[in-house]
Short mmCIF file of C-alpha atoms and ligand atoms in Angstrom, two decimals:
data_model
loop_
_atom_site.label_atom_id
_atom_site.label_comp_id
_atom_site.label_asym_id
_atom_site.label_seq_id
_atom_site.Cartn_x
_atom_site.Cartn_y
_atom_site.Cartn_z
CA MET A 1 21.44 72.03 81.72
CA MET A 2 24.88 72.25 83.36
CA ASN A 3 26.83 69.13 82.50
CA PHE A 4 29.24 68.30 85.29
CA ASP A 5 31.86 66.61 83.12
CA ASP A 6 32.04 69.51 80.69
CA GLN A 7 33.21 72.60 82.55
CA ASP A 8 36.08 75.04 82.38
CA GLY A 9 38.53 75.21 85.25
CA GLN A 10 40.40 72.63 87.25
CA ILE A 11 39.74 69.81 89.68
CA TRP A 12 42.26 68.77 92.34
CA TYR A 13 42.80 65.05 91.83
CA ASP A 14 45.24 62.86 93.78
CA GLY A 15 47.72 65.61 94.53
CA ALA A 16 47.46 68.18 91.73
CA LEU A 17 45.08 70.44 89.86
CA ARG A 18 44.08 68.96 86.52
CA PRO A 19 41.97 70.39 83.68
CA TRP A 20 38.28 69.74 84.54
CA ARG A 21 37.48 67.78 81.37
CA ASP A 22 40.59 65.54 81.69
CA VAL A 23 39.60 64.15 85.09
CA ASP A 24 38.47 60.60 84.45
CA LEU A 25 37.59 57.46 86.36
CA HIS A 26 37.69 53.82 85.27
CA VAL A 27 34.33 52.00 85.17
CA LEU A 28 35.78 49.25 87.36
CA THR A 29 36.12 51.47 90.40
CA HIS A 30 35.31 49.94 93.78
CA GLY A 31 33.67 53.14 95.04
CA LEU A 32 31.19 53.02 92.17
CA HIS A 33 30.30 49.32 92.43
CA TYR A 34 30.32 48.83 96.20
CA GLY A 35 29.71 52.33 97.58
CA SER A 36 33.17 52.68 99.20
CA CYS A 37 33.01 56.43 98.82
CA VAL A 38 32.68 59.39 101.22
CA PHE A 39 32.29 63.06 100.48
CA GLU A 40 31.68 66.53 101.85
CA GLY A 41 29.64 69.57 100.82
CA GLU A 42 31.12 72.94 101.77
CA ARG A 43 30.28 76.50 100.88
CA VAL A 44 32.56 79.42 100.07
CA TYR A 45 31.31 82.87 101.11
CA ASN A 46 33.42 85.93 100.26
CA ASN A 47 36.40 83.71 99.33
CA ARG A 48 36.25 81.90 102.68
CA VAL A 49 35.37 78.25 103.13
CA PHE A 50 32.86 78.23 105.98
CA LYS A 51 33.82 75.67 108.68
CA LEU A 52 36.57 74.13 106.56
CA ARG A 53 38.17 72.47 109.60
CA GLU A 54 34.91 70.77 110.67
CA HIS A 55 34.16 69.54 107.15
CA THR A 56 37.69 68.23 106.60
CA GLU A 57 37.62 66.44 109.95
CA ARG A 58 34.27 64.87 109.05
CA LEU A 59 35.62 63.70 105.67
CA ILE A 60 38.52 61.94 107.40
CA ARG A 61 36.15 60.48 110.01
CA SER A 62 33.69 59.26 107.37
CA ALA A 63 36.54 57.45 105.56
CA ASP A 64 37.60 55.91 108.87
CA VAL A 65 34.05 54.64 109.46
CA LEU A 66 34.21 52.96 106.02
CA GLY A 67 37.56 51.41 106.98
CA PHE A 68 39.97 53.43 104.86
CA GLU A 69 42.49 56.19 105.42
CA ILE A 70 42.74 59.15 103.07
CA PRO A 71 46.44 59.39 102.11
CA TYR A 72 46.64 63.13 102.90
CA SER A 73 46.76 64.90 106.24
CA LEU A 74 44.07 67.26 107.51
CA GLU A 75 46.35 70.21 106.68
CA GLN A 76 47.10 68.88 103.19
CA ILE A 77 43.39 68.45 102.44
CA GLU A 78 42.66 71.96 103.71
CA GLN A 79 45.47 73.42 101.58
CA ALA A 80 44.26 71.47 98.53
CA THR A 81 40.72 72.80 99.12
CA LEU A 82 41.92 76.40 99.32
CA GLU A 83 44.12 75.91 96.24
CA THR A 84 41.15 74.62 94.26
CA VAL A 85 38.87 77.44 95.44
CA ARG A 86 41.55 79.97 94.48
CA SER A 87 42.07 78.44 91.07
CA GLN A 88 38.33 78.42 90.31
CA GLY A 89 38.14 82.08 91.32
CA TYR A 90 34.54 82.25 92.60
CA ALA A 91 33.97 84.44 95.68
CA ASP A 92 30.86 82.33 96.48
CA ALA A 93 30.81 78.66 95.59
CA TYR A 94 30.16 75.08 96.61
CA VAL A 95 33.04 72.66 97.35
CA ARG A 96 32.86 68.91 96.90
CA PRO A 97 35.74 66.81 98.26
CA VAL A 98 35.26 63.09 97.54
CA ALA A 99 37.36 60.08 98.55
CA TRP A 100 36.94 56.52 97.29
CA ARG A 101 38.51 53.10 96.78
CA GLY A 102 39.99 52.69 93.31
CA SER A 103 40.10 49.97 90.65
CA GLU A 104 43.04 47.83 91.81
CA MET A 105 40.64 45.25 93.23
CA MET A 106 37.14 44.27 92.13
CA GLY A 107 35.05 42.38 94.65
CA VAL A 108 33.47 42.98 98.03
CA SER A 109 36.90 42.85 99.66
CA ALA A 110 39.26 45.52 98.41
CA GLN A 111 41.90 45.78 101.10
CA GLN A 112 44.65 46.82 98.65
CA ALA A 113 42.68 49.23 96.51
CA LYS A 114 44.24 52.66 96.26
CA ILE A 115 42.43 55.51 98.03
CA HIS A 116 41.76 58.52 95.83
CA LEU A 117 40.82 62.08 96.72
CA ALA A 118 39.35 64.73 94.43
CA ILE A 119 38.10 68.25 95.15
CA ALA A 120 35.79 70.12 92.78
CA VAL A 121 34.44 73.67 93.16
CA TRP A 122 31.48 75.14 91.28
CA GLU A 123 28.92 77.92 91.58
CA TRP A 124 25.71 76.86 93.32
CA PRO A 125 23.69 79.89 94.44
CA SER A 126 20.63 78.42 96.18
CA TYR A 127 19.65 74.80 96.86
CA PHE A 128 15.93 75.55 96.65
CA SER A 129 14.34 78.15 94.37
CA PRO A 130 14.13 81.71 95.81
CA GLU A 131 10.27 81.50 95.77
CA ALA A 132 10.35 78.21 97.67
CA ARG A 133 12.73 79.72 100.23
CA MET A 134 10.47 82.75 100.72
CA LYS A 135 7.21 80.82 101.16
CA GLY A 136 8.75 77.72 102.66
CA ILE A 137 9.54 74.47 100.87
CA LYS A 138 7.00 71.68 100.36
CA LEU A 139 7.99 68.32 101.81
CA LYS A 140 6.38 64.99 100.94
CA TRP A 141 6.63 62.05 103.35
CA ALA A 142 9.45 59.83 102.11
CA PRO A 143 8.72 56.23 101.17
CA TRP A 144 12.06 55.23 102.79
CA LYS A 145 13.22 55.34 106.41
CA ARG A 146 16.65 56.16 107.87
CA PRO A 147 18.22 52.85 108.93
CA SER A 148 19.26 51.97 112.46
CA PRO A 149 22.97 52.33 113.39
CA GLU A 150 23.11 48.54 113.39
CA CYS A 151 22.11 48.42 109.72
CA ALA A 152 24.33 51.09 108.13
CA PRO A 153 27.28 53.38 108.95
CA VAL A 154 24.81 56.17 109.68
CA HIS A 155 27.27 58.76 110.98
CA ALA A 156 29.49 58.75 107.89
CA LYS A 157 28.72 61.07 105.00
CA ALA A 158 28.91 58.04 102.75
CA ALA A 159 27.68 57.88 99.16
CA GLY A 160 25.71 54.66 99.73
CA LEU A 161 23.44 56.29 102.30
CA TYR A 162 22.14 58.64 99.59
CA MET A 163 20.56 55.80 97.61
CA ILE A 164 17.31 56.15 99.62
CA CYS A 165 17.61 59.96 99.52
CA THR A 166 17.64 60.10 95.71
CA LEU A 167 14.71 57.64 95.56
CA SER A 168 12.77 59.72 98.10
CA LYS A 169 13.55 63.07 96.48
CA HIS A 170 12.56 61.78 93.02
CA ASP A 171 9.31 60.48 94.49
CA ALA A 172 8.61 63.92 96.05
CA GLU A 173 9.49 65.86 92.91
CA ALA A 174 7.24 63.63 90.80
CA ASP A 175 4.31 64.90 92.93
CA GLY A 176 5.33 68.58 92.76
CA PHE A 177 7.06 68.74 96.17
CA ASP A 178 10.51 70.28 96.72
CA ASP A 179 11.93 67.49 98.87
CA ALA A 180 11.07 64.51 101.07
CA LEU A 181 10.91 64.26 104.87
CA MET A 182 12.24 60.97 106.21
CA LEU A 183 11.28 59.14 109.38
CA ASP A 184 13.77 56.81 111.03
CA TRP A 185 13.36 53.07 111.47
CA ARG A 186 11.44 53.67 114.74
CA GLY A 187 8.95 56.02 113.04
CA GLN A 188 10.48 59.15 114.61
CA LEU A 189 11.10 62.34 112.64
CA ALA A 190 14.61 62.24 111.17
CA GLU A 191 15.64 64.69 108.40
CA THR A 192 15.12 65.54 104.76
CA THR A 193 17.25 64.01 102.01
CA GLY A 194 20.02 66.56 102.61
CA ALA A 195 19.20 68.76 105.60
CA ASN A 196 18.39 68.58 109.33
CA LEU A 197 14.97 69.40 110.79
CA PHE A 198 13.82 71.90 113.45
CA LEU A 199 10.35 72.58 114.93
CA VAL A 200 9.34 75.69 116.85
CA MET A 201 6.64 75.09 119.49
CA ASP A 202 5.55 77.90 121.83
CA GLY A 203 8.85 79.72 121.34
CA VAL A 204 10.98 76.63 122.12
CA ILE A 205 13.06 74.97 119.41
CA HIS A 206 12.91 71.19 119.12
CA THR A 207 15.13 69.03 116.91
CA PRO A 208 15.44 65.24 116.55
CA THR A 209 18.44 63.65 118.29
CA PRO A 210 20.88 62.75 115.49
CA ASP A 211 21.44 59.14 116.56
CA CYS A 212 20.87 57.58 113.12
CA PHE A 213 21.58 60.42 110.70
CA LEU A 214 24.10 63.19 110.13
CA ASP A 215 24.59 65.70 112.98
CA GLY A 216 24.98 68.54 110.46
CA ILE A 217 27.62 71.21 110.82
CA THR A 218 24.97 73.81 109.90
CA ARG A 219 22.65 72.26 112.51
CA ARG A 220 25.23 72.89 115.21
CA SER A 221 25.96 76.44 113.96
CA VAL A 222 22.25 77.29 113.98
CA MET A 223 21.78 75.81 117.46
CA ALA A 224 24.58 78.10 118.72
CA LEU A 225 22.94 81.10 117.02
CA ALA A 226 19.58 80.22 118.57
CA ARG A 227 21.12 79.89 122.05
CA ALA A 228 22.85 83.26 121.56
CA ARG A 229 19.39 84.72 120.95
CA GLY A 230 18.17 83.15 124.18
CA TYR A 231 16.07 80.35 122.69
CA GLU A 232 15.79 77.07 124.51
CA ILE A 233 16.68 74.09 122.30
CA ILE A 234 15.51 70.58 123.06
CA GLU A 235 17.09 67.60 121.28
CA ARG A 236 14.82 64.61 121.63
CA ALA A 237 12.85 61.88 119.89
CA ILE A 238 9.97 63.60 118.06
CA MET A 239 7.02 61.69 116.62
CA PRO A 240 5.39 62.92 113.38
CA GLY A 241 2.06 63.57 115.17
CA GLU A 242 3.74 66.43 117.08
CA LEU A 243 4.03 68.46 113.89
CA LYS A 244 0.41 69.50 114.46
CA LYS A 245 1.64 71.55 117.45
CA ALA A 246 4.50 73.23 115.56
CA ASP A 247 4.22 76.97 114.84
CA GLU A 248 7.23 76.95 112.51
CA VAL A 249 9.36 74.32 110.81
CA PHE A 250 12.73 74.81 109.12
CA VAL A 251 15.65 72.79 107.80
CA THR A 252 19.40 73.42 107.88
CA GLY A 253 22.30 72.25 105.75
CA THR A 254 25.39 73.54 103.99
CA ALA A 255 23.59 73.60 100.65
CA ALA A 256 20.11 74.40 102.05
CA GLU A 257 21.44 76.93 104.63
CA VAL A 258 18.39 77.88 106.79
CA THR A 259 15.27 77.14 104.74
CA PRO A 260 11.71 77.53 106.02
CA VAL A 261 9.22 74.68 105.50
CA GLY A 262 5.76 75.70 104.25
CA GLN A 263 4.19 72.27 103.88
CA ILE A 264 4.67 68.69 105.05
CA GLY A 265 2.28 66.23 103.43
CA ASP A 266 -1.14 67.90 103.88
CA MET A 267 -0.07 70.15 106.80
CA SER A 268 0.75 73.83 106.20
CA PHE A 269 3.13 76.10 108.10
CA THR A 270 3.84 79.81 107.84
CA VAL A 271 7.31 81.31 107.77
CA GLY A 272 7.58 82.72 111.29
CA PRO A 273 9.82 85.09 113.23
CA VAL A 274 12.13 82.47 114.78
CA THR A 275 12.98 80.98 111.38
CA GLN A 276 13.34 84.42 109.85
CA SER A 277 15.73 85.64 112.55
CA LEU A 278 17.89 82.50 112.42
CA LEU A 279 17.98 82.67 108.62
CA GLU A 280 19.32 86.23 108.89
CA ASP A 281 21.75 85.36 111.70
CA TYR A 282 23.13 82.47 109.64
CA ASP A 283 23.55 84.67 106.57
CA LYS A 284 25.52 87.13 108.72
CA LEU A 285 27.62 84.42 110.37
CA VAL A 286 28.80 82.82 107.12
CA ARG A 287 29.91 86.21 105.78
CA ALA A 288 31.38 87.55 109.02
CA PRO A 289 35.12 88.19 109.03
CA ASP A 290 36.79 85.47 111.07
CA PRO A 291 40.43 85.89 112.14
CA ALA A 292 41.00 82.12 112.30
CA SER A 293 39.32 81.54 108.99
CA SER A 294 40.37 79.70 105.88
CA THR A 295 40.67 82.36 103.24
CA ALA A 296 41.41 81.38 99.69
CA ALA A 297 41.75 84.89 98.33
N1 PMP B 301 21.66 65.35 106.40
C1 PMP B 301 22.04 64.94 105.18
C2 PMP B 301 21.54 63.63 104.67
C3 PMP B 301 22.89 65.74 104.40
O1 PMP B 301 23.26 65.34 103.18
C4 PMP B 301 23.32 66.98 104.90
C5 PMP B 301 24.22 67.85 104.07
N2 PMP B 301 25.57 67.49 104.23
C6 PMP B 301 22.90 67.37 106.18
C7 PMP B 301 22.07 66.53 106.91
C8 PMP B 301 23.36 68.67 106.78
O2 PMP B 301 24.72 68.61 107.08
P1 PMP B 301 25.66 69.90 107.05
O3 PMP B 301 24.95 70.95 107.82
O4 PMP B 301 26.91 69.44 107.71
O5 PMP B 301 25.85 70.26 105.63
#
């Protein structure tokens, strides 16, 4: 198994690239104890970080939601990301920027704690197995629900929000499923533990309104691709009972890309033409030359 603290290469940490194995963190770190930590997940295709600007903006916004300011500008974070990608030397990779409150203060209040930023890059070919992606992934109903916006900072990509995702994904995996599908606090369809959800019904694409979970960057890219193909897209509250009427189901995310869903609980779905065409369009889009792109090569 790949051990994440024992790799060759370098991690960008608080202003400079440092040898991977030398990057360390004190156990009395506020981000670890109290969840004051935000992060991003980005992908590199052909030496280019796809949607780097959007991801970097979201990282800064997520920190702002948690009440702290990352001590680097948008441009500095982008440059640091490209520098790290270049130094790791993978043409295709996954990028993980993470920002957190440090160890200067220990307690719920940590107004003076230093804000840290690290960026790590590693190879991560496919989030789900190639067989699962071909036949569609199997989703188990999650035992946890996405909280209301009054109960958690739901629009931040904040570490603490993943507590119920890890619990739900472990529960699904224990029963032989690939992932878990979460409802929100109202009982409406929400998302999986790391990707947004789409349903195809009679040629129209439906997706839950992201009012209590992440409005994914991939979600928005795929919606634009679908509109370019002439599909109608309806964002709305969707109840789980409506899945019975769905011809196709798929999920989207930076790590998951466009992944068909083959099963939810005891319901089965086939991988259909809408999913297949959007999967191919997305694969083309992420590898398309883009004049305004962020190339690390
Ligand atoms: N929801 C959750 C909980 C996620 O972790 C992710 C992955 N970041 C997404 C949705 C999809 O977001 P994006 O397309 O921006 O990667």
